[in-house]
Amino acid sequence: MKFGGTSVGTPERMKNVSSLITASGEPVFVVLSAMSGTTNSLVEISNYLYKKNPDGANDVINSLENKYMRHVEELYSTDEYKNLTRDFIADEFRYLRSFTKELFTSFEEKAIVAQGEIMSTNMVVNYLKEQGFKATLLNALDFMRTDKNAEPDPVYIKQKLSDILSDNNGYQVYLTQGFICRNAYGEIDNLQRGGSDYTASLIGAAIDAEEIQIWTDIDGMHNNDPRVVDNTSPVHQLQFEEAAELAYFGAKILHPTCVQPAKYAGIPVRLLNTMEPDAEGTTISSTTEYGKIKAVAAKDNIIAIKIKSSRMLLATGFLRKVFEIFESYQTPIDMVCTSEVGVSMSIDNSTHLGEIVDELKKYGTVTVDTGMCIICVVGDLDWSNIGFETIVMDAMKKIPVRMISYGGSNYNISFLIKEEDKKRALQSLSDTLFKE
């Protein structure tokens, strides 16, 4: 079970999470994020220290410490656990203040940011113990590690966690921190993409869990963006590939990489709502619901780049040269469409746009369109399902479309449109695809 920052954002919510954790009476492994707002404050502290402003850092540290001490008073009912946790929190903030007296580097920043998860897990495990539950806290820094490519090291994680669990038999609740880890050199680091969700998926795969539950503040993935479209509803079942497509193309509830360990281990992932624990949520598994369109997502801030060249006609190596330019600037490509005399691509990172365009001009005439948006329709869209692409195209018939991508995956049709047309496109797709 993984709980995000809003799920543990107040003492009351920590109590609710503790009830969910212990409700079944079965052994459970729990991953917690930092309390909502804490990571932002820790990053702010780091920014002040980078700017050699220890007074600014201390102001934020003092404010954050006062907030945590108030939470301690509200969370615990006995003096024993109030004093125990108060002492722990005081030690944490003494540690944070120690950084204001020394040279500050990126290694120190990651150590500071890690304290949010360390504090939330200690507070919850102490609350569970106060309530009489057999709970233990396992330090993620003892088993969660990345390799020299900054990717998780699943063999190391599985072995270390197995050893730690062997030494800690018989607990009902095992807690650990999400997001934080050590790198290949033993330094405190973090998983970045997907954060605590990624931690939960890696642990679930390592311990061969029955299922992995991601608890957030919404009831699963919706069939469209509820911030933009009226009357959306949760999607109750998704195949792993469908979930990854939706996550990549805009469904913020989940990061596209974080389900991969679960997918490889064949463990279902459930997205559930802490505020409505009885809601069905979304189950992600290897099961495909054949012939069904599931959901729509949108990705903003897209840039379209078109290279037109008569030299492309029948020329071998042309596309390789084009793609190598993007690779050299570490800029991934979202969509690709080709013709005999041109290729169009979309990217979502403009950091090196100027340099990329300059180099592409060696090979042809380059045009750039900004302010674009990718609309992604996801489901069982295999080409053998006759007519599905026609239904989707019919919903888009009044929307100007710059590019279409179909056939690269059995689960996705994507459209590149102007951002100003996004709301109309999403609403039209909902009205056409998901009406009763």
Coordinates of C-alpha atoms in Angstrom, one line a residue, residues 193 248 299 301-303 305 323 325-336 345-352 356 374:
R193 CA 10.2 9.8 -11.9
Y248 CA 2.6 9.3 -20.5
K299 CA -0.5 16.4 -23.0
N301 CA 3.2 22.3 -24.2
I302 CA 4.0 20.3 -27.3
I303 CA 6.2 21.6 -30.2
I305 CA 8.9 20.2 -36.0
F323 CA 17.0 11.3 -34.9
I325 CA 20.3 15.3 -33.6
F326 CA 17.5 14.9 -31.1
E327 CA 19.5 12.2 -29.3
S328 CA 22.6 14.4 -29.1
Y329 CA 20.5 17.0 -27.2
Q330 CA 18.8 14.4 -25.0
T331 CA 15.4 15.4 -26.3
P332 CA 12.9 12.6 -26.6
I333 CA 10.3 12.5 -29.5
D334 CA 6.6 11.9 -28.8
M335 CA 5.1 11.4 -32.2
V336 CA 6.5 10.8 -35.7
M345 CA 7.9 15.1 -35.1
S346 CA 6.6 16.4 -31.8
I347 CA 8.7 17.1 -28.6
D348 CA 7.7 18.4 -25.2
N349 CA 11.1 19.9 -24.2
S350 CA 12.1 23.2 -25.7
T351 CA 15.4 23.5 -23.8
H352 CA 17.5 22.9 -26.9
I356 CA 18.1 21.3 -32.8
I374 CA -1.4 15.7 -28.0

